[in-house]
PDB file of C-alpha atoms and ligand atoms in Angstrom:
ATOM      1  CA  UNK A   1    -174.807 -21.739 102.930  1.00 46.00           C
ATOM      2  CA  UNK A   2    -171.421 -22.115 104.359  1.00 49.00           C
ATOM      3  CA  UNK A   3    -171.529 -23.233 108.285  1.00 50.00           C
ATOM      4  CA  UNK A   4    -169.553 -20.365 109.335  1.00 49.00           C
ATOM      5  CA  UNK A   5    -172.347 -18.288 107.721  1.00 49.00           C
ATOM      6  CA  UNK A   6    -175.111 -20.142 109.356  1.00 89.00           C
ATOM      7  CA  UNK A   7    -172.875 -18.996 112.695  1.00 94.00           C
ATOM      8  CA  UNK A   8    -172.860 -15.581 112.011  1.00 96.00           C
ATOM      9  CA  UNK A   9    -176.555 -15.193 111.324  1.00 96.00           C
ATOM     10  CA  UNK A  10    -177.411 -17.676 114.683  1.00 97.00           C
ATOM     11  CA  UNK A  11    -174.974 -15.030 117.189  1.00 97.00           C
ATOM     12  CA  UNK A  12    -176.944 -12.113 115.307  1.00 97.00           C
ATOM     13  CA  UNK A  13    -179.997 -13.309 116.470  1.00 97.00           C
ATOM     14  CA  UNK A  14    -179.176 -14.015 119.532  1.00 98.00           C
ATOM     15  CA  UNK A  15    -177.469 -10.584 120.435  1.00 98.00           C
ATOM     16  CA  UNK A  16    -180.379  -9.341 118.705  1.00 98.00           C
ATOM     17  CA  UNK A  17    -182.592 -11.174 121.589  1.00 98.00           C
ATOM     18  CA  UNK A  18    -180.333  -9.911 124.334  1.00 98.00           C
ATOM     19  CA  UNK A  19    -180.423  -6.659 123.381  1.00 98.00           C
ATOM     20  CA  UNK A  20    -184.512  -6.754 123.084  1.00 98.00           C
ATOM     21  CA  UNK A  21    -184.050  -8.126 126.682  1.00 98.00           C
ATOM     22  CA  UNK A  22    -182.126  -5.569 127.922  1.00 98.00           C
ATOM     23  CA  UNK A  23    -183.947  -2.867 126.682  1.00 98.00           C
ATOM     24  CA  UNK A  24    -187.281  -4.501 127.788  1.00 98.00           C
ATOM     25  CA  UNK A  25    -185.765  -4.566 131.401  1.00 98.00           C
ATOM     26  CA  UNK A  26    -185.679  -1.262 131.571  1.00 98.00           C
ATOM     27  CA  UNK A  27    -188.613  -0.097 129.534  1.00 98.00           C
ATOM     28  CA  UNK A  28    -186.829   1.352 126.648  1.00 98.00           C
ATOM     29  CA  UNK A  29    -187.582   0.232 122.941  1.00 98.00           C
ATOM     30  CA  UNK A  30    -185.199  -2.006 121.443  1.00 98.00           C
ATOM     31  CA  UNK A  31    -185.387  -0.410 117.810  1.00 97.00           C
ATOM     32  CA  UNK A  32    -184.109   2.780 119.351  1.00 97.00           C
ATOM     33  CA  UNK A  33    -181.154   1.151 119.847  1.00 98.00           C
ATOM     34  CA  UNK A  34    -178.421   0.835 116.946  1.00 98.00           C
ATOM     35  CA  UNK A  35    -175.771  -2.684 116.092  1.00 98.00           C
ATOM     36  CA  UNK A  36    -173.011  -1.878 114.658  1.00 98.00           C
ATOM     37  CA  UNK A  37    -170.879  -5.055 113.831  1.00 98.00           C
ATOM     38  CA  UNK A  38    -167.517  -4.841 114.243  1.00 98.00           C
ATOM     39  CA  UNK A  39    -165.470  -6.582 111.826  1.00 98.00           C
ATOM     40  CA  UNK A  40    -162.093  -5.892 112.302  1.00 98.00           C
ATOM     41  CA  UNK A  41    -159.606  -8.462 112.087  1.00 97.00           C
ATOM     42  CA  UNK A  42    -162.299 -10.522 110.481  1.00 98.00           C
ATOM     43  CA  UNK A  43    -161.352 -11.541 106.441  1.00 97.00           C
ATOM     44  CA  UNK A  44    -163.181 -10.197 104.043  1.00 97.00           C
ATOM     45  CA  UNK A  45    -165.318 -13.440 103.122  1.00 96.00           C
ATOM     46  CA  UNK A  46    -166.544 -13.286 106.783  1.00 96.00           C
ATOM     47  CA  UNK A  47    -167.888  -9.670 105.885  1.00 97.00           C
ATOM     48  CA  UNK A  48    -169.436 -11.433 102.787  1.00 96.00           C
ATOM     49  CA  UNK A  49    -171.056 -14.024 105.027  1.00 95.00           C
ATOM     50  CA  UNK A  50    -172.507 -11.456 107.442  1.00 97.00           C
ATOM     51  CA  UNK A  51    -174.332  -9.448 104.554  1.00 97.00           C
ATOM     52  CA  UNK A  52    -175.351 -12.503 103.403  1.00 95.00           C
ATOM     53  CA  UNK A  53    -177.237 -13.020 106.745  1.00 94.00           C
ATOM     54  CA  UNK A  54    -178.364  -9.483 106.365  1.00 95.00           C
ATOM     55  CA  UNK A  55    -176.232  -7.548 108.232  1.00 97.00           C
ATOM     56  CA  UNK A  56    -175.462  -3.378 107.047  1.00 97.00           C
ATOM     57  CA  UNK A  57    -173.883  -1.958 109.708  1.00 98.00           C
ATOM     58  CA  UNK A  58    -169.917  -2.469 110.396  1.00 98.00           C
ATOM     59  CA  UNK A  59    -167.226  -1.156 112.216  1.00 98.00           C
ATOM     60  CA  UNK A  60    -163.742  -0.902 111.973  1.00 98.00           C
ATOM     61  CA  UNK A  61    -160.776   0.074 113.682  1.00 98.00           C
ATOM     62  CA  UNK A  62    -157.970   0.671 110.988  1.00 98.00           C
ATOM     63  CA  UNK A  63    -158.996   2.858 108.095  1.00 98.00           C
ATOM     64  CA  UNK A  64    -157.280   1.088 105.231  1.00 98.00           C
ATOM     65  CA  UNK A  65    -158.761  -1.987 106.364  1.00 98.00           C
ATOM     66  CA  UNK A  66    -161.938  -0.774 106.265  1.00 98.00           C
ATOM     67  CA  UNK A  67    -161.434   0.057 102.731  1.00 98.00           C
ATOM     68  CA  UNK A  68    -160.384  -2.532 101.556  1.00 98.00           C
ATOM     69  CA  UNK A  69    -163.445  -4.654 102.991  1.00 98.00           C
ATOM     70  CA  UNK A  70    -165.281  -1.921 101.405  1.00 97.00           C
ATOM     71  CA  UNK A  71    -163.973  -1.909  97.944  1.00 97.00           C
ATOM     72  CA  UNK A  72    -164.617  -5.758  98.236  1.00 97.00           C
ATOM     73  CA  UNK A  73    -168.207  -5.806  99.103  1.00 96.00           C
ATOM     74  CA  UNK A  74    -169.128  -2.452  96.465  1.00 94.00           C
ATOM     75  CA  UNK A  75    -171.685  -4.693  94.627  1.00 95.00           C
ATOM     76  CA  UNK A  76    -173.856  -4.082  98.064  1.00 94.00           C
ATOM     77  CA  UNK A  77    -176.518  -1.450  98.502  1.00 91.00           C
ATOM     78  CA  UNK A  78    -177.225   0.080 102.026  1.00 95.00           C
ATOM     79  CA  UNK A  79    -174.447  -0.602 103.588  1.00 97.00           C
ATOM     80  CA  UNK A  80    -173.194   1.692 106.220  1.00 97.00           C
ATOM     81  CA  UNK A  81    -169.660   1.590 107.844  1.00 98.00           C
ATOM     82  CA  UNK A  82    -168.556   3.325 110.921  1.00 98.00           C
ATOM     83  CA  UNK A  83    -164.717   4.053 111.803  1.00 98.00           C
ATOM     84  CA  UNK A  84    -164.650   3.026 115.650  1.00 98.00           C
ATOM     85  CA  UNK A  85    -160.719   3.104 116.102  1.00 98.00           C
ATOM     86  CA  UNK A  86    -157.875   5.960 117.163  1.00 98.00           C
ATOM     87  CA  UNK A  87    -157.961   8.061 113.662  1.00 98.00           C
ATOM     88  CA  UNK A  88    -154.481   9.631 112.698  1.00 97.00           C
ATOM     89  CA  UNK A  89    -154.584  13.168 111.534  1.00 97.00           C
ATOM     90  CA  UNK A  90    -152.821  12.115 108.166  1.00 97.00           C
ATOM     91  CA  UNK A  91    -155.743   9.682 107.956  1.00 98.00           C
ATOM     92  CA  UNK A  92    -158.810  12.810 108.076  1.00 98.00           C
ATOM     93  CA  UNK A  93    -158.933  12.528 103.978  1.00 98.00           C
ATOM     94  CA  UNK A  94    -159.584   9.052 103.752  1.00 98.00           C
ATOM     95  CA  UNK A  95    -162.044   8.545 106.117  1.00 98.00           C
ATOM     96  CA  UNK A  96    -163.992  11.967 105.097  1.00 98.00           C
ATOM     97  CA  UNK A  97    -164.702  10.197 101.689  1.00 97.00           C
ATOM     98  CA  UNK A  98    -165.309   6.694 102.717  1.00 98.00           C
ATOM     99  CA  UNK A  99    -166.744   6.270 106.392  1.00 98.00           C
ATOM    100  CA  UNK A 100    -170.593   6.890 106.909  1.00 98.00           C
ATOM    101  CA  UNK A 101    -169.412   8.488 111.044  1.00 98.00           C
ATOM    102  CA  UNK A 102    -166.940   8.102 112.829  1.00 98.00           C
ATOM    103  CA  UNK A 103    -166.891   7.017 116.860  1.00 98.00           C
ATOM    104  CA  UNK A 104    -163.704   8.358 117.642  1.00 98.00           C
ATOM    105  CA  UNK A 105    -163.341  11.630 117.462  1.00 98.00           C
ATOM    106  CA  UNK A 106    -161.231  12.702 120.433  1.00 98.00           C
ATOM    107  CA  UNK A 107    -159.337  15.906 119.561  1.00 97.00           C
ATOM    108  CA  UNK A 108    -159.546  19.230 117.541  1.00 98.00           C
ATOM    109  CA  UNK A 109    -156.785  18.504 115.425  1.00 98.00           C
ATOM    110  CA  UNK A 110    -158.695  15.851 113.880  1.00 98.00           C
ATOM    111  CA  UNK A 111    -161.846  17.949 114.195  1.00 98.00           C
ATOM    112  CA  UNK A 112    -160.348  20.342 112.061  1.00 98.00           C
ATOM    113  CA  UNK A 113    -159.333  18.141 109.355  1.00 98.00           C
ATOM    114  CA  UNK A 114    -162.079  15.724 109.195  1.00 98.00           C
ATOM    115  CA  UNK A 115    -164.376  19.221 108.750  1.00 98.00           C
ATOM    116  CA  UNK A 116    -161.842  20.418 106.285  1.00 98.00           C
ATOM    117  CA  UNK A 117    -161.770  17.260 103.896  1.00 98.00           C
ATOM    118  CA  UNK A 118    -165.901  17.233 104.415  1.00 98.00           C
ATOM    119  CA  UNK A 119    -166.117  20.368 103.228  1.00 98.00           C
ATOM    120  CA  UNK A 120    -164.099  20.181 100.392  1.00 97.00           C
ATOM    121  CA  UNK A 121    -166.030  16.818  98.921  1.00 97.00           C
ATOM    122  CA  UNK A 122    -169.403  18.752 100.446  1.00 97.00           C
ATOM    123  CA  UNK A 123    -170.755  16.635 102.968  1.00 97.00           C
ATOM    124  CA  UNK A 124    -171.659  16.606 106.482  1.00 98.00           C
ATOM    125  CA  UNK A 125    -169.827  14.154 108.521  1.00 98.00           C
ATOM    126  CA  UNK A 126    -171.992  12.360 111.150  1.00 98.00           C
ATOM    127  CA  UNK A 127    -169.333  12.166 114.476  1.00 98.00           C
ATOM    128  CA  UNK A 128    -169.179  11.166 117.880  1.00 98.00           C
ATOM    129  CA  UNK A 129    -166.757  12.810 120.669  1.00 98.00           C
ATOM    130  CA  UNK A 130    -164.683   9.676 122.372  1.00 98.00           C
ATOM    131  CA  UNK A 131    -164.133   9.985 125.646  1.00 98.00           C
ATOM    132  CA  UNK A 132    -162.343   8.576 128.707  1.00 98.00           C
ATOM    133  CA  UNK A 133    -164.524   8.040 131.319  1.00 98.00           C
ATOM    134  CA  UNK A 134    -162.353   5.983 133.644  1.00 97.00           C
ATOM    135  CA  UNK A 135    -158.663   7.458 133.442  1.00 96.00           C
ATOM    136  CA  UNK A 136    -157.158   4.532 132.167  1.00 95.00           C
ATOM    137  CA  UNK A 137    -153.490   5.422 130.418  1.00 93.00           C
ATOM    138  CA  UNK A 138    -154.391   3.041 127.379  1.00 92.00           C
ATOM    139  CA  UNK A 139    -157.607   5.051 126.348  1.00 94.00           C
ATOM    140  CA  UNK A 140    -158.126   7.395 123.776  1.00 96.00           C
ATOM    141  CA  UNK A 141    -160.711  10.132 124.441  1.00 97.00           C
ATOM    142  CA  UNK A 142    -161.106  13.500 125.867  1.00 98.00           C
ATOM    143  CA  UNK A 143    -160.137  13.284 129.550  1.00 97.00           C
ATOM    144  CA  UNK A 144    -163.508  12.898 131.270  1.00 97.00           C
ATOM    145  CA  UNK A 145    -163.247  10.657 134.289  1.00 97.00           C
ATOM    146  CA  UNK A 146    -163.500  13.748 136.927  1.00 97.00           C
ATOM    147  CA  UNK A 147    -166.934  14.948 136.679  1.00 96.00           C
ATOM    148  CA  UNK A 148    -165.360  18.428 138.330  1.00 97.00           C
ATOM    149  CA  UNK A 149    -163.571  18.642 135.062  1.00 96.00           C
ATOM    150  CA  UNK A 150    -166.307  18.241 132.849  1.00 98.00           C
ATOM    151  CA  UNK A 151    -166.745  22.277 132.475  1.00 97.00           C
ATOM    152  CA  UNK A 152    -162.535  22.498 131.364  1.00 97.00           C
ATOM    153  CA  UNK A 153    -163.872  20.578 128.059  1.00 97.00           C
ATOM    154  CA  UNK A 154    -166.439  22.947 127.294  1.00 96.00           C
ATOM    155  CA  UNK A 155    -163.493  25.642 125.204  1.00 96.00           C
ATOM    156  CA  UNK A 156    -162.796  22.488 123.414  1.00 97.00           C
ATOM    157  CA  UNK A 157    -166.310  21.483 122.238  1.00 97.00           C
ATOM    158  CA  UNK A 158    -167.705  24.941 121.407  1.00 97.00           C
ATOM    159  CA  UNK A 159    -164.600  25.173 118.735  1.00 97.00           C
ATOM    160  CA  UNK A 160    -166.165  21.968 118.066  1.00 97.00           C
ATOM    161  CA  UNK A 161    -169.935  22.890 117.597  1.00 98.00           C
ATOM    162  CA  UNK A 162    -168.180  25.414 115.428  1.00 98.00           C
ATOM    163  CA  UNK A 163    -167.183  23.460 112.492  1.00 98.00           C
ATOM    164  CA  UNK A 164    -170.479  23.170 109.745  1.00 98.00           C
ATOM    165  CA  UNK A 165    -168.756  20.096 108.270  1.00 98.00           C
ATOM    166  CA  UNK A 166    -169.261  18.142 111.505  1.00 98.00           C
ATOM    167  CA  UNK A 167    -172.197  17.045 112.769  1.00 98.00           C
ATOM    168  CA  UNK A 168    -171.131  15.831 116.230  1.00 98.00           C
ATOM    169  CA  UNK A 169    -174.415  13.233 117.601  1.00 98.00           C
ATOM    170  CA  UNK A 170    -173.115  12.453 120.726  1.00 98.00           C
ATOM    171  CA  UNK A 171    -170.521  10.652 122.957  1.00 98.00           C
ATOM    172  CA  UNK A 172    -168.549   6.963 122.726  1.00 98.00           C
ATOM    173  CA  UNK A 173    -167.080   5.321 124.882  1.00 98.00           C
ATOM    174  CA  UNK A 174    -164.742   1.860 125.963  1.00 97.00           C
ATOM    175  CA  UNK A 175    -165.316   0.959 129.656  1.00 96.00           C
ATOM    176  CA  UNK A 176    -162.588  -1.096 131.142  1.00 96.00           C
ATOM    177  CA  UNK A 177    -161.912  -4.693 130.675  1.00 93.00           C
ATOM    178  CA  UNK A 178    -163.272  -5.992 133.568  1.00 94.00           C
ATOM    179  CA  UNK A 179    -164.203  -9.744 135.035  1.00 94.00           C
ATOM    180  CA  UNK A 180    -167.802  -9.035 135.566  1.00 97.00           C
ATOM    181  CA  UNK A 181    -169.742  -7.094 132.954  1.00 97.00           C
ATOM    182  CA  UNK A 182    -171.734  -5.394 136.074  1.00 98.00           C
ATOM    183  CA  UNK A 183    -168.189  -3.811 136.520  1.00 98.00           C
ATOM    184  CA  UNK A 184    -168.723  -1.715 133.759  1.00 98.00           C
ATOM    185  CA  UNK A 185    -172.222  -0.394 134.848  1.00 98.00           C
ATOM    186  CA  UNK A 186    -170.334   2.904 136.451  1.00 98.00           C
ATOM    187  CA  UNK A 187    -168.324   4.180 133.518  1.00 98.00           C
ATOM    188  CA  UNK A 188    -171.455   3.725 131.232  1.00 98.00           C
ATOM    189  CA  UNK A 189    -173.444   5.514 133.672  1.00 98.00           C
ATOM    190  CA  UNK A 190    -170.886   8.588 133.947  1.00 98.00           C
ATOM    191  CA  UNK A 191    -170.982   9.079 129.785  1.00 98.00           C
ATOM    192  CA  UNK A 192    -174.732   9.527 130.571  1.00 98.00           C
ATOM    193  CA  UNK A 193    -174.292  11.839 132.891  1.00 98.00           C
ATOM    194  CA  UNK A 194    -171.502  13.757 130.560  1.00 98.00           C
ATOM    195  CA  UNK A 195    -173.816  13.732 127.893  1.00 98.00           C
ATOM    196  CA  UNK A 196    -176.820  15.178 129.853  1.00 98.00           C
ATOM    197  CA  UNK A 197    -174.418  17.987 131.065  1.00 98.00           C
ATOM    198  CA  UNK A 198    -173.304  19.048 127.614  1.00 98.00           C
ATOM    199  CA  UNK A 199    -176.741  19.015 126.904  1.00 98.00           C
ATOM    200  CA  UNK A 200    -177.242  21.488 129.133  1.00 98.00           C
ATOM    201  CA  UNK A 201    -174.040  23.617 128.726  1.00 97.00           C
ATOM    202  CA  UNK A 202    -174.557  23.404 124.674  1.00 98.00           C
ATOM    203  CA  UNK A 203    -178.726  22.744 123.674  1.00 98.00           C
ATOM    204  CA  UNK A 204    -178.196  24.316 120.123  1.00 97.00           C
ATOM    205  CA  UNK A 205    -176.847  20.793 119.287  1.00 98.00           C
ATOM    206  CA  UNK A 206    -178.455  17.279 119.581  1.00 98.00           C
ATOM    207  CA  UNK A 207    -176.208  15.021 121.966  1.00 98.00           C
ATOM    208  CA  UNK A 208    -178.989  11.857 121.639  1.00 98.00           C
ATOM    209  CA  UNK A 209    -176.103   9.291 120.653  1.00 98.00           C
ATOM    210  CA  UNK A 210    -174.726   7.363 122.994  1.00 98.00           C
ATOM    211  CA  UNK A 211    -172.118   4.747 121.742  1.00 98.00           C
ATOM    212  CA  UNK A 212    -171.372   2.423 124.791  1.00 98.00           C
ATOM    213  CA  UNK A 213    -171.323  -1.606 124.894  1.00 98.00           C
ATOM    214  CA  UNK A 214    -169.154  -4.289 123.092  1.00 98.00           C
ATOM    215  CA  UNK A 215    -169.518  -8.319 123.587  1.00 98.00           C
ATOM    216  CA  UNK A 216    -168.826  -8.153 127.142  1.00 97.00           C
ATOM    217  CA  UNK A 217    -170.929  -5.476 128.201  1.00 98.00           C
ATOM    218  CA  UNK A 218    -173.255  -4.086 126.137  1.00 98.00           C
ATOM    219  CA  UNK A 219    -176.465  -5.294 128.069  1.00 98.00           C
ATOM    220  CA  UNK A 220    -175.594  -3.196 130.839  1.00 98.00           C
ATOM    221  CA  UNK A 221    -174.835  -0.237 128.427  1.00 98.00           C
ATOM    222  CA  UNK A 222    -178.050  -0.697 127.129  1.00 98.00           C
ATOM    223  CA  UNK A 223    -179.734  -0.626 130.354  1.00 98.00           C
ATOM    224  CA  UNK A 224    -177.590   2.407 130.521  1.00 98.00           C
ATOM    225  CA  UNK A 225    -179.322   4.221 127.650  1.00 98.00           C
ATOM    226  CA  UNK A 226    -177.074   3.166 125.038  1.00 98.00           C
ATOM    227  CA  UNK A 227    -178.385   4.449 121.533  1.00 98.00           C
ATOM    228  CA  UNK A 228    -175.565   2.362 119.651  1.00 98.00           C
ATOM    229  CA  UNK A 229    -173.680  -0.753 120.160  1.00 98.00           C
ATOM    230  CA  UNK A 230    -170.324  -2.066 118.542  1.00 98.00           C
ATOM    231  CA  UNK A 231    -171.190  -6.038 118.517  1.00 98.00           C
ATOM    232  CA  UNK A 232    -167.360  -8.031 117.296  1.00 98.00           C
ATOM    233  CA  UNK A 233    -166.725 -11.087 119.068  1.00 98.00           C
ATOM    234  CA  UNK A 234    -170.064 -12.188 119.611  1.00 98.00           C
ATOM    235  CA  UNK A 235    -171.154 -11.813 116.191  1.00 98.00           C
ATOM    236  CA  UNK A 236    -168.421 -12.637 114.237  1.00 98.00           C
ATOM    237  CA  UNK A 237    -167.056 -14.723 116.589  1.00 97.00           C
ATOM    238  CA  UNK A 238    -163.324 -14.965 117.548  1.00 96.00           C
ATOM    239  CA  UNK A 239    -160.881 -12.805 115.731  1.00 95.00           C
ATOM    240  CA  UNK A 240    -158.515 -14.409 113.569  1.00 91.00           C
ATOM    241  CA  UNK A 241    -155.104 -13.377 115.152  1.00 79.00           C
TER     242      UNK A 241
HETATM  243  C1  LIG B   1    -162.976  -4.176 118.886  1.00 64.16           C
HETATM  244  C2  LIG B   1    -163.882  -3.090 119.317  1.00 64.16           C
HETATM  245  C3  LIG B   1    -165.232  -3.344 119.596  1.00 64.16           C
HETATM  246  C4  LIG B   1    -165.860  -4.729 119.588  1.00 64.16           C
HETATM  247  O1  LIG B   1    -165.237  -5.575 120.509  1.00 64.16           O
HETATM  248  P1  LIG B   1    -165.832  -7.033 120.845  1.00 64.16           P
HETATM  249  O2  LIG B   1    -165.370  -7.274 122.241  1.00 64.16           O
HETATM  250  O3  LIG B   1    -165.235  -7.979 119.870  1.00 64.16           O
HETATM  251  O4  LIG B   1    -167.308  -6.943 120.748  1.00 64.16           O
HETATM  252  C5  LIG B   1    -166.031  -2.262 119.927  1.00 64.16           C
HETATM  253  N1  LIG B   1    -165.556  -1.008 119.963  1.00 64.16           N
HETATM  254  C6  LIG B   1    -164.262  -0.728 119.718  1.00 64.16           C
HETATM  255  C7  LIG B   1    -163.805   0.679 119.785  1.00 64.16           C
HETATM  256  C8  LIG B   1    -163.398  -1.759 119.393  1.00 64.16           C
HETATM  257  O5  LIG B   1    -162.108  -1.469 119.163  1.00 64.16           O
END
C-alpha cells in the first residue's frame, strides 16, 4: 500500500464521520446521503488508489478527462461517474454514452441534445438542473437568486420535464467561496426552498436530489438536506496544479 493511498482511504473516513455527524445533528440518516469524489485534476494513479480504498463514486469537471480516467480504470466493476462541470453543447454525445448523470445541466440547449444522444443509444439519462442561487457573474446555472423569479423558470423546466430521455432528479448547486463555511448556510437553504417550490409547481416529477456541499461546506449543506455531496480536496487531497 502506497502512503498516498493509505491518505486517501484515512480523509474518506473521516469525511465519512463528518458527514454521519452532520446528519446526526439534525436527525437525518447519513446513508440517505450520497459522496461523490471529485477527482479532477487528480492523475489517474490517484483514481487507482482511491478504488483501491474502495471508493465508486467520482466526479469530474472536463469530459475528456473523465474519459480518459475512465478508459484507465475499465478493469473495475461498479463504478459510477458523474460529470459535475459547465458541459459544452458539442460535448452532449460524449457524455450521453459515458457519464452515469450529470450535475450540470443548466440550459435547454444542452437539454435537448443530451436527450437527443440518450435517445439515440436508448437510455435514460439521470440529470440535475444547476442553478445560481447567489447571482454571482462566475456561476453557471439557471438564474435563481430572486425567489420572485422563481415562477419565470417554470416555461423553461416544463420543456424540460418534456424530454423522455432525461430524467431530471433534482437541483445542484456551488455556494460562494466564502471565509466561514456558516457563510454558505443561506444559498444552500434557498436551493431547498427552489426545490420544494418546483415540487409544487411540477409533482408529476421527483425533485428528491439535492446536490449541495464541497470540502468547505458540505456539513452545513448536509444539515441543509443535501441528498449528494461532491467531496475533492478533502479526499483526494490538494490538486496537483
Ligand atoms: C471542484 C468541484 C468540487 C469539489 O471541490 P473541493 O473543494 O475540492 O471539494 C465540487 N463541485 C464542483 C462543481 C467542482 O467543480
Amino acid at each position: 500500500m502506497s502512503s498516498e493511498h493509505g491518505a486517501i482511504l484515512t480523509r474518506y473516513r473521516q469525511v465519512l464521520a463528518e458527514i454521519e455527524q452532520a446528519a446526526h445533528s439534525v436527525d437525518r440518516d447519513p446513508e440517505s446521503i450520497k459522496l461523490v469524489v471529485v477527482t479532477k485534476g487528480h492523475p489517474i494513479q490517484a483514481v487507482k488508489e482511491a478504488l483501491a480504498s474502495g471508493l465508486r463514486v467520482f466526479g469530474e469537471n472536463y469530459v475528456q478527462e473523465g474519459i480518459t480516467k475512465m478508459k484507465a480504470c475499465s478493469d473495475q466493476i461498479g463504478v459510477e461517474w458523474h460529470m459535475i462541470g459547465h458541459v459544452q453543447s458539442r460535448k452532449a454525445q460524449p457524455v450521453c454514452e459515458h457519464y452515469s448523470w450529470v450535475h450540470s445541466l443548466d440550459r435547454i440547449k444542452l437539454a435537448n441534445r443530451l436527450d437527443r444522444f440518450a435517445g439515440q443509444i436508448g437510455r435514460k439519462l439521470p440529470v440535475l438542473l444547476e442553478c445560481n442561487v447567489s447571482g454571482e457573474d462566475s456561476k453557471y446555472g439557471w438564474p435563481a437568486w430572486e425567489e420572485q423569479s422563481w415562477i419565470n423558470l417554470a416555461d423553461s423546466i416544463s420543456q424540460l420535464l418534456r424530454l423522455s430521455n432525461l430524467d431530471v432528479r433534482g437541483l445542484m448547486t456551488m455556494a460562494p467561496f466564502l471565509p466561514q463555511a456558516e457563510q454558505a448556510r443561506p444559498y444552500f437553504q434557498r436551493l431547498r426552498r427552489l426545490r420544494d417550490f418546483l415540487a409544487l409547481q411540477f409533482p408529476q416529477n421527483n425533485w428528491h436530489e439535492l446536490s449541495m456541499g464541497m470540502s468547505a461546506d458540505f456539513q452545513v449543506a448536509v444539515q441543509e438536506g443535501a441528498t449528494i455531496v461532491r467531496i475533492g480536496t478533502a479526499i483526494m487531497g490538494p490538486r496537483p496544479d
